[in-house]
Amino acid sequence: MSSATAPAHDNTFGQDDTYLYHHFDDLHQQHESSSLGMWAFLATEVLFFGGVLGAFAIVQTLHAPAMRAASHHLDVLLGAINTGVLLCSSLAMALAVRAAQLRQDRHTVWLLIATIVLGSAFLGIKAYEWIHDYHEELVPGLNFNQERYPGRQILFWSFYFTLTGIHALHMVIGIVIMAIMAVLVWRRWFTGGGATQIEMLGLYWHFVDIVWVFLYPILYLINK
Amino acid sequence: MSQHVFTIKTNLIIFAILMVLLVVTVGVAYLELGVLEIPIALTIAVVKAVLIMLYFMHLRYSSRLTWLFAGSGTLWLLILLAFSLSDFLSRGWISPIVTQEPSLDTASAYFGGLPDPDTGLVLSDPEEAHGDSADGETSSAH
């Protein structure tokens, strides 16, 4: 175990941070508390999405024919491409975390930029789908056509736009934070290279990826 | 105290498995497996999520306390879903729909007859429409 008062130039392999705040016993405990805090936040996020998903599960159980009819208007291929794009961004993020752990600042910045680009591509495809839905008069509250899509199909579209909407909001937040982090790492703002900070951002981004991993089959596939 | 750093190879292997699972889940969706579709799709999603958590989110080499935090969200989510669906999925198990006959009339008589706005949907149960026409034929024969 390395010394608790590691000097700032000590770039030991895999050491998560080089600056020990006074209220922690050692660097390991400091890193552990960051990790636990992020996972606790993610647990609240699971329940945030879980409430909507639970409501969707009930509506799916009660009104399967309407859900089935509505889901047919979604493009399975576009959803699959989007899932692939998001998995690629997760890979880039995982490699960015690895680069940050190894103090490869230049790699970290480029991989963060790659993650931002892939995340933006996801949002672009999503926006294209939403605009298509709008032209098809499928947006509840804006222009939903009850004559064209009778019955309870409007329920599916309410869930679809709520779930994809809050997921996209999470992605926008993640992209903004990644842009800030990329600038900070590039300018060597962090004492220890920002390994812990990038790792926590990675946890958040992978969580958003996992949410989509569930949303894609639930919205696009199970009612095919 | 050094953390575990995953090699690039490990990351790429996990990514490849995730992409394969994506193709599998899309492929399975086109197989028309009926009631098995939802369990299979969700199982694949759970496998993908576990892989992402174990490797991309470094859970595999994290402390057991971190595992507890990661598992707590899932546990409460499962309680939420299981207790909600234990009601909605089991409705009708001991109702006249099962014990007498599975018809819309029996159901509406039992649950209270609200007009069902989904009856006019194109994809509603084809057997029901078929049964109606068969009844019409027999009645006209009489």
CSV table of C-alpha atoms in Angstrom, one decimal:
chain,number,residue,atom,x,y,z
A,1,MET,CA,0.0,0.0,0.0
A,2,SER,CA,1.4,3.4,-1.0
A,3,SER,CA,1.9,6.1,1.5
A,4,ALA,CA,-1.1,8.2,2.5
A,5,THR,CA,0.8,11.4,1.7
A,6,ALA,CA,1.9,10.5,-1.8
A,7,PRO,CA,3.5,13.5,-3.4
A,8,ALA,CA,1.9,15.1,-6.4
A,9,HIS,CA,4.4,13.8,-8.9
A,10,ASP,CA,3.9,10.2,-7.8
A,11,ASN,CA,2.2,8.6,-10.9
A,12,THR,CA,2.1,5.1,-9.6
A,13,PHE,CA,0.4,2.6,-11.9
A,14,GLY,CA,-3.4,2.5,-11.2
A,15,GLN,CA,-3.2,4.9,-8.3
A,16,ASP,CA,-6.5,6.7,-8.5
A,17,ASP,CA,-5.6,10.0,-7.1
A,18,THR,CA,-2.5,11.7,-5.7
A,19,TYR,CA,-4.0,14.2,-3.4
A,20,LEU,CA,-5.4,13.1,0.0
A,21,TYR,CA,-8.1,15.2,1.5
A,22,HIS,CA,-7.7,15.6,5.2
A,23,HIS,CA,-11.0,13.9,6.2
A,24,PHE,CA,-10.0,10.5,4.7
A,25,ASP,CA,-7.7,7.9,6.2
A,26,ASP,CA,-6.0,7.0,3.0
A,27,LEU,CA,-6.3,7.3,-0.8
A,28,HIS,CA,-8.1,3.9,-1.0
A,29,GLN,CA,-10.8,5.1,1.4
A,30,GLN,CA,-11.0,8.4,-0.5
A,31,HIS,CA,-11.6,6.6,-3.8
A,32,GLU,CA,-14.0,4.1,-2.2
A,33,SER,CA,-16.2,6.9,-0.9
A,34,SER,CA,-16.4,8.6,-4.3
A,35,SER,CA,-17.4,5.2,-5.8
A,36,LEU,CA,-20.0,4.6,-3.2
A,37,GLY,CA,-21.5,8.0,-3.6
A,38,MET,CA,-21.9,7.6,-7.3
A,39,TRP,CA,-23.4,4.1,-6.9
A,40,ALA,CA,-25.9,5.5,-4.3
A,41,PHE,CA,-26.9,8.2,-6.8
A,42,LEU,CA,-27.3,5.5,-9.5
A,43,ALA,CA,-29.5,3.5,-7.2
A,44,THR,CA,-31.9,6.5,-7.0
A,45,GLU,CA,-31.7,6.8,-10.8
A,46,VAL,CA,-32.7,3.1,-11.1
A,47,LEU,CA,-35.8,3.8,-9.1
A,48,PHE,CA,-36.5,7.1,-11.1
A,49,PHE,CA,-36.6,5.1,-14.3
A,50,GLY,CA,-38.1,2.1,-12.6
A,51,GLY,CA,-41.3,3.9,-11.6
A,52,VAL,CA,-42.1,4.7,-15.2
A,53,LEU,CA,-41.1,1.2,-16.3
A,54,GLY,CA,-43.3,-0.3,-13.6
A,55,ALA,CA,-46.2,1.7,-14.8
A,56,PHE,CA,-45.4,0.6,-18.4
A,57,ALA,CA,-45.3,-3.0,-17.3
A,58,ILE,CA,-48.8,-2.7,-15.8
A,59,VAL,CA,-50.2,-1.0,-18.9
A,60,GLN,CA,-48.5,-3.6,-21.1
A,61,THR,CA,-50.1,-6.4,-19.0
A,62,LEU,CA,-53.6,-4.9,-19.1
A,63,HIS,CA,-53.7,-3.6,-22.7
A,64,ALA,CA,-51.4,-5.7,-24.8
A,65,PRO,CA,-53.3,-5.4,-28.0
A,66,ALA,CA,-53.1,-1.6,-28.0
A,67,MET,CA,-49.4,-1.7,-27.1
A,68,ARG,CA,-48.9,-4.1,-29.9
A,69,ALA,CA,-50.7,-1.9,-32.4
A,70,ALA,CA,-48.8,1.2,-31.4
A,71,SER,CA,-45.3,-0.3,-31.2
A,72,HIS,CA,-45.6,-1.3,-34.9
A,73,HIS,CA,-45.0,2.3,-35.9
A,74,LEU,CA,-41.4,2.2,-34.4
A,75,ASP,CA,-38.5,1.5,-36.7
A,76,VAL,CA,-36.7,-1.5,-35.2
A,77,LEU,CA,-33.6,-1.0,-37.4
A,78,LEU,CA,-33.1,2.6,-36.3
A,79,GLY,CA,-33.4,1.5,-32.7
A,80,ALA,CA,-30.9,-1.3,-33.2
A,81,ILE,CA,-28.4,1.2,-34.9
A,82,ASN,CA,-28.9,3.6,-31.9
A,83,THR,CA,-28.2,0.8,-29.5
A,84,GLY,CA,-25.0,0.0,-31.4
A,85,VAL,CA,-24.0,3.6,-31.4
A,86,LEU,CA,-24.6,3.9,-27.6
A,87,LEU,CA,-22.6,0.6,-27.0
A,88,CYS,CA,-19.7,2.1,-29.0
A,89,SER,CA,-19.8,5.3,-26.9
A,90,SER,CA,-19.7,3.1,-23.8
A,91,LEU,CA,-16.6,1.4,-25.1
A,92,ALA,CA,-15.0,4.8,-25.8
A,93,MET,CA,-15.9,5.8,-22.2
A,94,ALA,CA,-14.5,2.6,-20.7
A,95,LEU,CA,-11.2,3.2,-22.6
A,96,ALA,CA,-11.2,6.9,-21.5
A,97,VAL,CA,-11.5,5.8,-17.9
A,98,ARG,CA,-8.6,3.3,-18.5
A,99,ALA,CA,-6.5,6.1,-20.1
A,100,ALA,CA,-7.2,8.3,-17.1
A,101,GLN,CA,-6.2,5.6,-14.7
A,102,LEU,CA,-2.9,5.2,-16.6
A,103,ARG,CA,-2.4,9.0,-16.7
A,104,GLN,CA,-2.5,9.2,-20.5
A,105,ASP,CA,-4.1,12.6,-20.5
A,106,ARG,CA,-4.1,13.0,-24.3
A,107,HIS,CA,-5.8,9.7,-24.9
A,108,THR,CA,-8.3,10.5,-22.2
A,109,VAL,CA,-9.3,13.8,-23.9
A,110,TRP,CA,-9.6,12.2,-27.4
A,111,LEU,CA,-11.6,9.2,-26.0
A,112,LEU,CA,-13.9,11.6,-24.2
A,113,ILE,CA,-14.4,13.5,-27.4
A,114,ALA,CA,-15.2,10.3,-29.2
A,115,THR,CA,-17.8,9.5,-26.5
A,116,ILE,CA,-19.3,12.9,-27.0
A,117,VAL,CA,-19.5,12.5,-30.8
A,118,LEU,CA,-21.1,9.0,-30.5
A,119,GLY,CA,-23.5,10.2,-27.8
A,120,SER,CA,-24.5,13.1,-30.1
A,121,ALA,CA,-25.0,10.7,-32.9
A,122,PHE,CA,-27.4,8.8,-30.7
A,123,LEU,CA,-29.3,12.0,-30.0
A,124,GLY,CA,-29.4,12.9,-33.7
A,125,ILE,CA,-30.9,9.5,-34.7
A,126,LYS,CA,-33.4,9.9,-31.7
A,127,ALA,CA,-34.3,13.4,-32.9
A,128,TYR,CA,-34.9,12.0,-36.4
A,129,GLU,CA,-37.2,9.4,-35.0
A,130,TRP,CA,-39.1,12.0,-33.0
A,131,ILE,CA,-39.6,14.3,-36.0
A,132,HIS,CA,-40.8,11.3,-38.0
A,133,ASP,CA,-43.3,10.5,-35.2
A,134,TYR,CA,-44.4,14.1,-35.2
A,135,HIS,CA,-45.1,14.0,-38.9
A,136,GLU,CA,-47.1,10.8,-38.3
A,137,GLU,CA,-49.2,12.7,-35.8
A,138,LEU,CA,-48.1,10.4,-32.9
A,139,VAL,CA,-47.0,12.9,-30.3
A,140,PRO,CA,-49.5,13.1,-27.4
A,141,GLY,CA,-50.2,16.6,-26.3
A,142,LEU,CA,-49.0,18.1,-29.5
A,143,ASN,CA,-50.7,16.5,-32.4
A,144,PHE,CA,-51.8,13.0,-31.5
A,145,ASN,CA,-54.5,11.8,-34.0
A,146,GLN,CA,-57.0,9.7,-32.0
A,147,GLU,CA,-59.0,8.9,-35.2
A,148,ARG,CA,-55.9,7.5,-37.0
A,149,TYR,CA,-54.6,5.6,-33.9
A,150,PRO,CA,-57.8,4.6,-32.0
A,151,GLY,CA,-58.2,2.9,-28.7
A,152,ARG,CA,-55.5,3.1,-26.0
A,153,GLN,CA,-52.6,3.4,-28.3
A,154,ILE,CA,-52.0,6.9,-27.0
A,155,LEU,CA,-50.9,5.3,-23.8
A,156,PHE,CA,-48.0,3.6,-25.5
A,157,TRP,CA,-46.9,6.9,-27.1
A,158,SER,CA,-47.1,8.7,-23.8
A,159,PHE,CA,-44.8,6.2,-22.3
A,160,TYR,CA,-42.5,6.2,-25.3
A,161,PHE,CA,-41.9,9.9,-25.2
A,162,THR,CA,-41.6,10.0,-21.4
A,163,LEU,CA,-39.1,7.2,-21.3
A,164,THR,CA,-37.0,8.3,-24.4
A,165,GLY,CA,-37.3,11.9,-23.3
A,166,ILE,CA,-35.9,11.5,-19.8
A,167,HIS,CA,-33.2,9.1,-21.2
A,168,ALA,CA,-32.2,11.7,-23.8
A,169,LEU,CA,-32.1,14.4,-21.0
A,170,HIS,CA,-29.7,12.2,-19.1
A,171,MET,CA,-27.6,11.9,-22.2
A,172,VAL,CA,-27.5,15.6,-22.7
A,173,ILE,CA,-26.4,16.1,-19.1
A,174,GLY,CA,-23.7,13.5,-19.5
A,175,ILE,CA,-22.4,15.0,-22.7
A,176,VAL,CA,-22.2,18.5,-21.1
A,177,ILE,CA,-20.2,17.1,-18.1
A,178,MET,CA,-18.0,15.1,-20.5
A,179,ALA,CA,-17.2,18.3,-22.5
A,180,ILE,CA,-16.3,20.1,-19.2
A,181,MET,CA,-14.1,17.2,-18.0
A,182,ALA,CA,-12.3,17.0,-21.4
A,183,VAL,CA,-11.4,20.6,-21.1
A,184,LEU,CA,-10.3,20.2,-17.5
A,185,VAL,CA,-8.1,17.2,-18.3
A,186,TRP,CA,-6.7,18.9,-21.3
A,187,ARG,CA,-5.7,21.9,-19.3
A,188,ARG,CA,-4.3,19.7,-16.5
A,189,TRP,CA,-6.7,21.2,-14.0
A,190,PHE,CA,-6.8,18.0,-11.8
A,191,THR,CA,-3.9,17.4,-9.3
A,192,GLY,CA,-3.8,13.7,-10.1
A,193,GLY,CA,-5.0,13.7,-13.7
A,194,GLY,CA,-8.7,13.4,-12.8
A,195,ALA,CA,-8.8,9.6,-12.7
A,196,THR,CA,-11.4,9.4,-10.0
A,197,GLN,CA,-13.5,12.1,-11.6
A,198,ILE,CA,-13.4,10.5,-15.0
A,199,GLU,CA,-14.2,7.1,-13.5
A,200,MET,CA,-17.3,8.5,-11.8
A,201,LEU,CA,-18.4,10.2,-15.0
A,202,GLY,CA,-17.9,6.8,-16.7
A,203,LEU,CA,-20.2,5.1,-14.1
A,204,TYR,CA,-22.9,7.6,-15.0
A,205,TRP,CA,-22.5,7.2,-18.7
A,206,HIS,CA,-22.6,3.4,-18.5
A,207,PHE,CA,-25.7,3.6,-16.4
A,208,VAL,CA,-27.4,5.7,-19.1
A,209,ASP,CA,-26.3,3.0,-21.6
A,210,ILE,CA,-27.8,0.3,-19.4
A,211,VAL,CA,-31.1,2.2,-19.3
A,212,TRP,CA,-31.2,2.2,-23.1
A,213,VAL,CA,-30.3,-1.5,-23.1
A,214,PHE,CA,-33.6,-2.1,-21.3
A,215,LEU,CA,-35.6,0.6,-23.1
A,216,TYR,CA,-34.8,-0.8,-26.6
A,217,PRO,CA,-36.3,-4.3,-26.2
A,218,ILE,CA,-39.2,-3.0,-24.1
A,219,LEU,CA,-40.3,-0.3,-26.5
A,220,TYR,CA,-39.2,-1.7,-29.9
A,221,LEU,CA,-39.1,-5.5,-29.7
A,222,ILE,CA,-41.5,-7.2,-27.3
A,223,ASN,CA,-44.5,-5.9,-29.1
A,224,LYS,CA,-43.3,-6.7,-32.6
B,1,MET,CA,-4.6,0.3,-3.0
B,2,SER,CA,-4.0,0.2,-6.7
B,3,GLN,CA,-7.2,-0.3,-8.7
B,4,HIS,CA,-7.6,-2.9,-11.3
B,5,VAL,CA,-7.1,-1.6,-14.8
B,6,PHE,CA,-8.8,-3.6,-17.5
B,7,THR,CA,-6.8,-4.3,-20.6
B,8,ILE,CA,-7.9,-2.9,-23.9
B,9,LYS,CA,-8.4,-6.5,-25.1
B,10,THR,CA,-10.9,-7.2,-22.2
B,11,ASN,CA,-12.8,-4.1,-23.1
B,12,LEU,CA,-13.0,-5.0,-26.8
B,13,ILE,CA,-14.1,-8.6,-25.9
B,14,ILE,CA,-16.9,-7.3,-23.7
B,15,PHE,CA,-17.9,-4.8,-26.4
B,16,ALA,CA,-18.0,-7.6,-29.0
B,17,ILE,CA,-20.2,-9.8,-26.8
B,18,LEU,CA,-22.5,-6.9,-26.3
B,19,MET,CA,-22.8,-6.3,-30.0
B,20,VAL,CA,-23.5,-10.0,-30.6
B,21,LEU,CA,-26.2,-9.9,-27.9
B,22,LEU,CA,-27.8,-6.9,-29.6
B,23,VAL,CA,-28.0,-8.9,-32.9
B,24,VAL,CA,-29.4,-11.9,-31.1
B,25,THR,CA,-32.1,-9.9,-29.3
B,26,VAL,CA,-33.2,-8.3,-32.6
B,27,GLY,CA,-33.1,-11.7,-34.3
B,28,VAL,CA,-35.2,-13.4,-31.6
B,29,ALA,CA,-37.8,-10.6,-31.8
B,30,TYR,CA,-38.5,-11.6,-35.5
B,31,LEU,CA,-39.0,-15.3,-34.6
B,32,GLU,CA,-42.5,-14.8,-33.3
B,33,LEU,CA,-42.0,-16.7,-30.1
B,34,GLY,CA,-45.3,-15.6,-28.5
B,35,VAL,CA,-45.3,-15.5,-24.7
B,36,LEU,CA,-41.6,-16.3,-24.5
B,37,GLU,CA,-40.7,-13.0,-26.3
B,38,ILE,CA,-40.8,-10.8,-23.2
B,39,PRO,CA,-38.8,-13.1,-20.9
B,40,ILE,CA,-36.2,-13.8,-23.6
B,41,ALA,CA,-35.8,-10.1,-24.5
B,42,LEU,CA,-35.5,-9.1,-20.8
B,43,THR,CA,-33.0,-11.9,-20.1
B,44,ILE,CA,-30.7,-10.8,-22.9
B,45,ALA,CA,-31.0,-7.2,-21.6
B,46,VAL,CA,-30.1,-8.4,-18.0
B,47,VAL,CA,-27.1,-10.2,-19.4
B,48,LYS,CA,-25.9,-7.1,-21.2
B,49,ALA,CA,-26.5,-4.9,-18.1
B,50,VAL,CA,-24.5,-7.4,-15.9
B,51,LEU,CA,-21.6,-7.4,-18.4
B,52,ILE,CA,-21.6,-3.6,-18.6
B,53,MET,CA,-21.7,-3.4,-14.8
B,54,LEU,CA,-19.0,-6.0,-14.1
B,55,TYR,CA,-16.5,-4.8,-16.7
B,56,PHE,CA,-17.2,-1.3,-18.0
B,57,MET,CA,-18.3,-0.1,-14.5
B,58,HIS,CA,-15.4,-2.1,-12.8
B,59,LEU,CA,-17.8,-3.9,-10.4
B,60,ARG,CA,-15.9,-7.1,-10.8
B,61,TYR,CA,-12.9,-5.8,-8.9
B,62,SER,CA,-14.8,-3.4,-6.6
B,63,SER,CA,-15.3,-3.9,-2.9
B,64,ARG,CA,-18.3,-5.9,-1.6
B,65,LEU,CA,-19.7,-2.7,-0.1
B,66,THR,CA,-19.9,-1.2,-3.6
B,67,TRP,CA,-21.7,-4.4,-4.7
B,68,LEU,CA,-24.2,-3.8,-1.9
B,69,PHE,CA,-24.8,-0.3,-3.1
B,70,ALA,CA,-25.1,-1.4,-6.7
B,71,GLY,CA,-27.5,-4.2,-5.8
B,72,SER,CA,-29.7,-2.1,-3.6
B,73,GLY,CA,-31.2,-0.2,-6.4
B,74,THR,CA,-32.0,-3.4,-8.3
B,75,LEU,CA,-33.5,-5.0,-5.3
B,76,TRP,CA,-35.9,-2.2,-4.6
B,77,LEU,CA,-36.8,-2.0,-8.3
B,78,LEU,CA,-37.6,-5.8,-8.2
B,79,ILE,CA,-39.8,-5.3,-5.2
B,80,LEU,CA,-41.6,-2.4,-6.9
B,81,LEU,CA,-42.2,-4.5,-10.1
B,82,ALA,CA,-42.9,-7.8,-8.4
B,83,PHE,CA,-45.5,-6.4,-5.9
B,84,SER,CA,-47.2,-4.3,-8.6
B,85,LEU,CA,-47.3,-7.1,-11.2
B,86,SER,CA,-48.4,-9.8,-8.6
B,87,ASP,CA,-51.7,-8.0,-8.7
B,88,PHE,CA,-52.1,-7.2,-12.4
B,89,LEU,CA,-50.6,-10.5,-13.7
B,90,SER,CA,-52.8,-12.7,-11.4
B,91,ARG,CA,-56.0,-10.9,-12.2
B,92,GLY,CA,-58.5,-13.4,-13.6
B,93,TRP,CA,-56.8,-16.5,-12.3
B,94,ILE,CA,-59.8,-17.3,-10.1
B,95,SER,CA,-62.4,-15.2,-12.0
B,96,PRO,CA,-65.2,-16.6,-14.2
B,97,ILE,CA,-63.0,-16.0,-17.2
B,98,VAL,CA,-61.1,-19.1,-16.2
B,99,THR,CA,-63.7,-21.1,-14.4
B,100,GLN,CA,-66.5,-20.6,-16.9
B,101,GLU,CA,-65.6,-19.4,-20.4
B,102,PRO,CA,-63.0,-16.9,-21.8
B,103,SER,CA,-65.4,-14.5,-23.4
B,104,LEU,CA,-65.6,-10.7,-23.4
B,105,ASP,CA,-69.2,-10.9,-22.0
B,106,THR,CA,-68.2,-12.9,-19.0
B,107,ALA,CA,-65.3,-10.6,-18.4
B,108,SER,CA,-67.4,-7.4,-18.5
B,109,ALA,CA,-70.1,-9.0,-16.4
B,110,TYR,CA,-67.5,-9.8,-13.8
B,111,PHE,CA,-65.3,-6.7,-13.9
B,112,GLY,CA,-68.2,-4.3,-14.6
B,113,GLY,CA,-68.9,-3.5,-18.2
B,114,LEU,CA,-67.0,-0.5,-19.4
B,115,PRO,CA,-66.8,0.0,-23.2
B,116,ASP,CA,-63.5,-1.3,-24.4
B,117,PRO,CA,-61.9,1.3,-26.7
B,118,ASP,CA,-59.5,-1.3,-28.1
B,119,THR,CA,-62.1,-3.6,-29.6
B,120,GLY,CA,-62.0,-1.8,-33.0
B,121,LEU,CA,-58.2,-2.2,-33.3
B,122,VAL,CA,-56.9,-4.0,-36.4
B,123,LEU,CA,-54.6,-6.3,-34.4
B,124,SER,CA,-57.2,-7.4,-31.8
B,125,ASP,CA,-57.8,-11.0,-31.3
B,126,PRO,CA,-58.6,-12.6,-34.7
B,127,GLU,CA,-60.2,-15.7,-33.2
B,128,GLU,CA,-62.9,-13.6,-31.6
B,129,ALA,CA,-63.9,-12.1,-35.0
B,130,HIS,CA,-63.8,-15.6,-36.5
B,131,GLY,CA,-66.0,-16.9,-33.7
B,132,ASP,CA,-68.5,-14.2,-34.3
B,133,SER,CA,-68.9,-14.9,-38.0
B,134,ALA,CA,-69.2,-18.6,-37.2
B,135,ASP,CA,-72.0,-17.8,-34.8
B,136,GLY,CA,-73.7,-15.7,-37.5
B,137,GLU,CA,-73.5,-18.6,-39.9
B,138,THR,CA,-75.0,-21.1,-37.5
B,139,SER,CA,-77.8,-18.6,-36.5
B,140,SER,CA,-78.7,-18.0,-40.2
B,141,ALA,CA,-78.7,-21.7,-40.8
B,142,HIS,CA,-81.3,-22.0,-38.0
